[in-house]
Protein backbone atom coordinates (compact mmCIF):
# COMPACT_ATOMS: atom_id res chain seq x y z
CA MET A 1 -0.28 -0.08 0.15
CA LYS A 2 1.40 3.45 -0.85
CA SER A 3 2.34 5.93 2.05
CA SER A 4 -0.35 8.31 0.40
CA ALA A 5 -3.00 6.02 0.51
CA ARG A 6 -2.03 5.10 4.03
CA LEU A 7 -2.14 8.48 5.57
CA ARG A 8 -5.52 8.87 4.00
CA LEU A 9 -6.74 5.69 5.56
CA LEU A 10 -5.17 6.97 8.74
CA ALA A 11 -7.07 10.47 8.51
CA ALA A 12 -10.18 8.89 7.55
CA ALA A 13 -10.01 6.99 10.69
CA THR A 14 -9.34 9.78 13.02
CA VAL A 15 -12.64 12.04 11.51
CA CYS A 16 -14.94 8.90 10.98
CA GLY A 17 -14.07 6.25 13.50
CA THR A 18 -12.32 2.68 13.12
CA ALA A 19 -15.31 0.87 13.34
CA ALA A 20 -16.96 3.06 10.34
CA VAL A 21 -13.75 2.84 8.57
CA LEU A 22 -13.26 -0.86 8.92
CA ALA A 23 -16.74 -1.17 7.51
CA ALA A 24 -16.73 0.48 4.74
CA MET A 25 -13.51 -1.58 3.33
CA ALA A 26 -15.18 -4.78 4.27
CA PRO A 27 -15.03 -7.12 0.94
CA ALA A 28 -18.36 -8.57 -0.47
CA THR A 29 -17.40 -12.19 0.75
CA ALA A 30 -16.18 -10.97 4.23
CA GLU A 31 -19.77 -11.83 5.52
CA THR A 32 -19.63 -15.31 3.60
CA SER A 33 -16.16 -16.46 4.54
CA ASP A 34 -14.98 -19.73 6.72
CA GLY A 35 -12.19 -17.43 7.48
CA LYS A 36 -8.79 -19.22 8.60
CA THR A 37 -7.59 -20.74 11.59
CA LEU A 38 -5.57 -18.56 12.98
CA VAL A 39 -5.39 -14.49 12.90
CA VAL A 40 -2.04 -12.68 13.75
CA LEU A 41 -1.88 -9.15 14.27
CA GLY A 42 1.38 -7.23 15.20
CA ASP A 43 4.26 -5.35 15.06
CA SER A 44 7.86 -6.39 14.91
CA PHE A 45 7.65 -8.49 18.35
CA SER A 46 5.63 -10.57 15.77
CA ALA A 47 7.00 -10.53 12.37
CA ASN A 48 10.63 -10.20 14.31
CA GLY A 49 13.43 -9.16 12.11
CA ALA A 50 17.47 -8.78 11.44
CA ILE A 51 19.91 -6.25 12.56
CA LEU A 52 20.55 -5.38 8.90
CA ASP A 53 16.61 -4.33 8.87
CA LEU A 54 18.03 -1.25 11.07
CA LEU A 55 19.42 -0.43 7.70
CA ASN A 56 16.61 0.94 6.20
CA PRO A 57 14.82 3.69 7.32
CA GLY A 58 11.90 3.09 5.39
CA GLY A 59 10.77 -0.05 7.24
CA ASP A 60 9.64 -2.97 6.41
CA THR A 61 7.09 -2.19 3.35
CA GLY A 62 6.94 -5.89 2.40
CA CYS A 63 6.01 -7.22 6.13
CA LYS A 64 8.17 -10.14 5.82
CA HIS A 65 8.23 -12.39 8.95
CA VAL A 66 11.37 -14.38 10.20
CA PRO A 67 10.95 -18.30 9.90
CA THR A 68 11.46 -18.28 13.67
CA SER A 69 9.07 -16.15 14.67
CA TRP A 70 6.39 -17.13 17.09
CA PRO A 71 3.81 -17.01 14.75
CA THR A 72 5.49 -19.17 12.15
CA GLN A 73 7.08 -21.18 14.67
CA LEU A 74 2.79 -21.68 16.09
CA THR A 75 1.97 -22.45 12.84
CA GLN A 76 4.17 -25.32 12.32
CA ARG A 77 4.04 -26.64 15.84
CA MET A 78 0.15 -27.45 15.45
CA GLY A 79 0.55 -28.24 11.92
CA LEU A 80 -1.46 -25.53 10.13
CA SER A 81 -1.53 -25.37 6.74
CA PRO A 82 0.25 -21.44 5.76
CA ASP A 83 -3.03 -21.30 3.73
CA ASP A 84 -5.01 -21.49 6.98
CA VAL A 85 -3.18 -18.74 8.86
CA GLU A 86 -3.29 -15.31 8.23
CA ASP A 87 -0.60 -13.23 9.59
CA THR A 88 -0.76 -9.25 8.59
CA SER A 89 1.98 -8.26 11.51
CA CYS A 90 5.09 -6.41 10.29
CA GLN A 91 7.74 -4.14 11.73
CA GLY A 92 6.88 -0.80 12.64
CA GLY A 93 3.19 -1.82 13.25
CA SER A 94 1.27 0.47 15.56
CA ILE A 95 -2.35 0.73 16.70
CA ASP A 96 -3.09 3.97 15.26
CA THR A 97 -0.19 6.21 15.01
CA SER A 98 2.00 5.54 12.18
CA GLY A 99 3.08 2.70 9.86
CA TRP A 100 0.92 -0.59 9.37
CA THR A 101 -1.61 0.52 11.96
CA LEU A 102 -4.16 -1.82 13.49
CA VAL A 103 -6.47 -0.93 10.44
CA HIS A 104 -4.52 -1.54 7.57
CA GLN A 105 -3.76 -5.42 9.59
CA VAL A 106 -7.53 -6.02 9.64
CA LYS A 107 -8.05 -4.86 6.38
CA ARG A 108 -5.67 -6.83 5.17
CA ALA A 109 -6.92 -10.05 6.77
CA MET A 110 -10.45 -9.17 5.60
CA SER A 111 -9.23 -8.65 1.75
CA ASP A 112 -7.97 -12.14 2.11
CA ASN A 113 -11.07 -13.46 3.80
CA ALA A 114 -9.17 -14.40 7.01
CA PHE A 115 -12.48 -13.84 9.42
CA GLY A 116 -15.21 -15.83 9.44
CA PRO A 117 -16.91 -18.71 11.71
CA ARG A 118 -13.96 -20.69 11.34
CA THR A 119 -11.63 -18.66 12.83
CA HIS A 120 -10.69 -20.15 16.10
CA THR A 121 -7.57 -17.34 17.70
CA VAL A 122 -6.81 -13.87 16.61
CA THR A 123 -3.71 -12.31 18.38
CA ILE A 124 -2.83 -8.64 18.60
CA GLN A 125 0.64 -7.77 20.05
CA LEU A 126 1.03 -3.98 19.19
CA GLY A 127 1.52 -0.62 21.45
CA MET A 128 5.29 -0.56 21.64
CA ASN A 129 5.71 1.66 18.35
CA ASP A 130 2.28 4.23 19.02
CA ALA A 131 2.70 7.59 20.54
CA TRP A 132 0.57 7.88 23.63
CA GLY A 133 -0.35 11.50 25.93
CA THR A 134 -1.96 14.96 24.24
CA ASP A 135 0.45 17.71 24.99
CA ASN A 136 3.92 15.75 24.30
CA LEU A 137 2.95 12.81 21.93
CA ILE A 138 6.21 10.95 21.39
CA ALA A 139 6.64 7.14 20.21
CA LEU A 140 9.19 5.24 22.21
CA SER A 141 11.04 4.62 18.75
CA ARG A 142 11.82 8.37 18.93
CA ALA A 143 13.10 8.13 22.45
CA MET A 144 16.23 6.22 21.29
CA PRO A 145 18.72 8.64 21.69
CA CYS A 146 17.74 9.61 25.18
CA LEU A 147 18.26 5.79 26.15
CA ILE A 148 21.67 5.89 24.80
CA ASP A 149 22.40 9.54 26.13
CA LEU A 150 25.12 8.71 28.78
CA ILE A 151 26.09 12.21 29.86
CA ASN A 152 22.39 13.66 30.18
CA GLY A 153 20.70 10.01 30.92
CA CYS A 154 17.16 9.26 30.71
CA GLY A 155 15.40 9.62 33.97
CA PRO A 156 12.13 10.63 34.48
CA GLU A 157 13.07 14.44 33.71
CA ALA A 158 13.33 13.26 30.09
CA THR A 159 9.73 12.93 29.22
CA ALA A 160 9.60 17.34 30.54
CA GLN A 161 12.24 17.91 28.23
CA GLY A 162 10.31 16.31 25.39
CA ARG A 163 13.11 13.64 24.86
CA ALA A 164 11.17 10.49 25.78
CA PRO A 165 7.23 9.69 26.36
CA ASP A 166 4.95 10.42 28.86
CA PRO A 167 4.15 6.96 30.83
CA ASP A 168 1.68 8.25 32.74
CA THR A 169 -0.59 8.63 29.64
CA ILE A 170 -0.42 5.10 28.78
CA THR A 171 -3.30 3.54 30.77
CA ALA A 172 -6.19 0.59 30.60
CA GLN A 173 -8.56 2.69 29.62
CA ALA A 174 -6.45 4.64 26.89
CA TYR A 175 -5.18 1.27 25.25
CA ALA A 176 -8.69 -0.25 25.25
CA THR A 177 -10.18 2.43 23.77
CA ARG A 178 -7.78 2.48 20.70
CA ILE A 179 -8.65 -0.91 20.11
CA ARG A 180 -11.67 -1.48 20.86
CA GLN A 181 -13.55 -0.79 17.70
CA ALA A 182 -11.37 -3.29 15.91
CA VAL A 183 -11.88 -5.56 18.24
CA ASP A 184 -15.92 -5.74 18.00
CA TYR A 185 -15.32 -5.53 14.24
CA ILE A 186 -13.25 -8.95 14.70
CA ARG A 187 -16.04 -10.25 17.61
CA TYR A 188 -18.43 -9.68 14.65
CA TYR A 189 -16.98 -11.09 11.43
CA ALA A 190 -15.28 -13.97 13.56
CA PRO A 191 -18.43 -14.59 15.95
CA ASN A 192 -16.40 -17.96 17.25
CA ALA A 193 -12.82 -16.60 18.00
CA ARG A 194 -11.17 -15.92 20.74
CA ILE A 195 -8.56 -12.80 20.91
CA LEU A 196 -5.63 -12.76 22.76
CA LEU A 197 -3.57 -9.97 23.85
CA VAL A 198 -0.11 -10.70 23.53
CA GLY A 199 2.47 -8.91 25.70
CA TYR A 200 5.98 -8.42 25.43
CA PRO A 201 9.06 -9.91 26.19
CA GLU A 202 11.35 -8.79 29.75
CA ILE A 203 13.48 -6.41 28.38
CA HIS A 204 14.36 -5.00 31.65
CA SER A 205 13.36 -5.82 35.13
CA PRO A 206 10.26 -4.89 36.02
CA GLY A 207 10.82 -1.96 38.44
CA SER A 208 14.17 -1.12 37.77
CA ASP A 209 15.50 2.56 36.64
CA SER A 210 18.32 0.90 34.60
CA ALA A 211 18.33 -0.93 31.56
CA CYS A 212 21.09 -3.02 29.59
CA ALA A 213 21.77 -4.09 26.23
CA THR A 214 24.52 -6.50 24.90
CA ILE A 215 26.83 -4.89 22.28
CA LEU A 216 29.35 -6.70 20.43
CA GLY A 217 29.15 -9.22 23.34
CA ILE A 218 29.79 -6.27 25.77
CA ASP A 219 27.03 -5.15 28.18
CA VAL A 220 26.48 -1.70 28.16
CA VAL A 221 24.51 0.01 31.22
CA GLN A 222 22.48 2.86 31.03
CA PRO A 223 21.79 3.35 34.91
CA ARG A 224 19.08 6.82 34.54
CA ALA A 225 16.80 5.16 31.96
CA ALA A 226 13.56 5.53 34.20
CA ALA A 227 11.94 7.46 31.25
CA ILE A 228 12.32 4.31 28.81
CA THR A 229 11.77 1.72 31.73
CA GLU A 230 8.65 3.22 32.69
CA PHE A 231 7.21 3.23 29.81
CA LEU A 232 7.66 -0.61 29.35
CA ASP A 233 6.07 -1.21 32.76
CA HIS A 234 3.04 0.96 32.36
CA LEU A 235 2.68 -0.70 28.68
CA ASP A 236 2.91 -4.14 30.19
CA THR A 237 -0.01 -2.95 33.04
CA ALA A 238 -2.19 -1.28 30.34
CA GLN A 239 -2.35 -4.18 28.26
CA ARG A 240 -3.04 -6.39 31.10
CA ASP A 241 -6.01 -4.23 32.62
CA ALA A 242 -7.38 -3.10 29.00
CA ALA A 243 -7.94 -7.07 28.35
CA THR A 244 -9.85 -7.33 31.03
CA LEU A 245 -12.17 -4.12 30.16
CA LEU A 246 -13.04 -5.77 26.87
CA ASN A 247 -13.08 -9.56 28.37
CA LEU A 248 -10.12 -10.47 26.29
CA THR A 249 -7.44 -12.87 27.45
CA PHE A 250 -3.75 -11.49 27.98
CA LEU A 251 -0.40 -13.51 27.60
CA ASP A 252 2.22 -12.32 30.24
CA THR A 253 5.06 -12.86 28.23
CA ARG A 254 7.17 -11.07 30.37
CA ALA A 255 6.81 -13.37 33.01
CA LEU A 256 7.05 -16.37 30.75
CA THR A 257 10.47 -14.72 29.65
CA ALA A 258 11.35 -13.46 33.45
CA GLY A 259 15.27 -13.47 33.99
CA HIS A 260 15.98 -13.83 30.91
CA GLY A 261 16.11 -10.44 29.41
CA PRO A 262 19.35 -8.23 27.95
CA CYS A 263 22.58 -8.99 29.47
CA THR A 264 21.05 -12.00 31.66
CA PRO A 265 23.39 -15.07 31.46
CA ASP A 266 20.66 -16.83 29.44
CA PRO A 267 19.08 -14.04 27.08
CA TRP A 268 16.15 -14.86 25.30
CA VAL A 269 16.51 -11.34 23.54
CA ASP A 270 19.14 -10.29 21.25
CA GLY A 271 21.67 -7.56 21.54
CA GLY A 272 23.27 -5.98 18.89
CA LEU A 273 25.92 -8.12 16.87
CA ASP A 274 25.78 -10.21 20.01
CA PRO A 275 27.63 -13.65 19.90
CA ARG A 276 25.96 -15.13 22.97
CA THR A 277 22.46 -14.81 21.17
CA GLU A 278 21.70 -14.48 17.40
CA PRO A 279 24.33 -12.44 15.57
CA LEU A 280 22.49 -10.88 12.87
CA GLY A 281 19.12 -10.74 15.06
CA PHE A 282 17.01 -7.59 15.71
CA PRO A 283 18.26 -5.62 19.25
CA TRP A 284 15.54 -5.99 22.00
CA HIS A 285 13.31 -8.59 20.03
CA PRO A 286 13.11 -12.27 20.82
CA SER A 287 15.76 -14.90 19.71
CA ALA A 288 14.79 -17.91 18.16
CA ARG A 289 14.31 -19.41 21.57
CA GLY A 290 12.35 -16.30 23.36
CA ASP A 291 10.12 -17.09 20.14
CA SER A 292 9.77 -20.63 20.81
CA ILE A 293 8.72 -19.91 24.07
CA LEU A 294 6.28 -17.80 23.51
CA ALA A 295 4.95 -20.53 20.73
CA THR A 296 4.79 -23.05 22.95
CA ALA A 297 2.93 -21.11 25.61
CA VAL A 298 0.09 -19.30 22.81
CA GLN A 299 -0.26 -23.04 21.70
CA GLU A 300 -0.98 -24.23 25.15
CA TRP A 301 -3.27 -21.56 25.77
CA ILE A 302 -5.05 -22.17 22.12
CA THR A 303 -5.40 -26.07 22.74
CA ARG A 304 -6.78 -25.96 26.81
């Protein structure tokens, strides 16, 4: 989809509401489609990637999925045909901020007749790339210079300085509001589906003010990273509580990966050119091992 078309769609969503936009985009066959067993909606934590993708500032326009991503591993573990799985996750995906939004992903799934009475599971893993708040809209991706600033740090003051997002604006109500209409739409067209809100893996110890990344096998610590760690803590809580508000299931990926974040003896997330995990893996994203853990957990939930 061309960027201009994406912007027009996003503008329409803002003015008309996500539900109206999705209804207007629904293909004529959507109501009669049997659907696919599994539908995956998400960002790079679902699609995953490689460190070389960072050299492409325009983003992953093809929305590729690495062979070890958790949805791919899940598909293989469950013995599903690729034709019976719709994976619209994409690097840079967001709920409604930019890039390949939830609206775009649902539209793609609709076009592929993925929603229907046969649809058993729909997963949503989004929020990391979204801007939050009203006065100082900034996404986490724009706060990376703050995180690596070892001189000024990235503590709570960074929010007031406009260098980091405001964690206090990331609430369950805000999260639920932003995905509610898409959830209602999915429930209408896939009435038998269970919707799973997938959390993010442990990237730092919950409640910690510091953050760490392994680069070339060397642990690099930012001791003043509260603005970022609080963002991640608040996002985790917002997802968990939004699931309750919308009567969804929340998968606590943090708990599944506890003790296996960056700079730990057995990390399940990749560093930068880190020989201990995957040298070409996507930094701060799950390794093949981490994605395997998540795929197993999702499979266990589906087959319960």
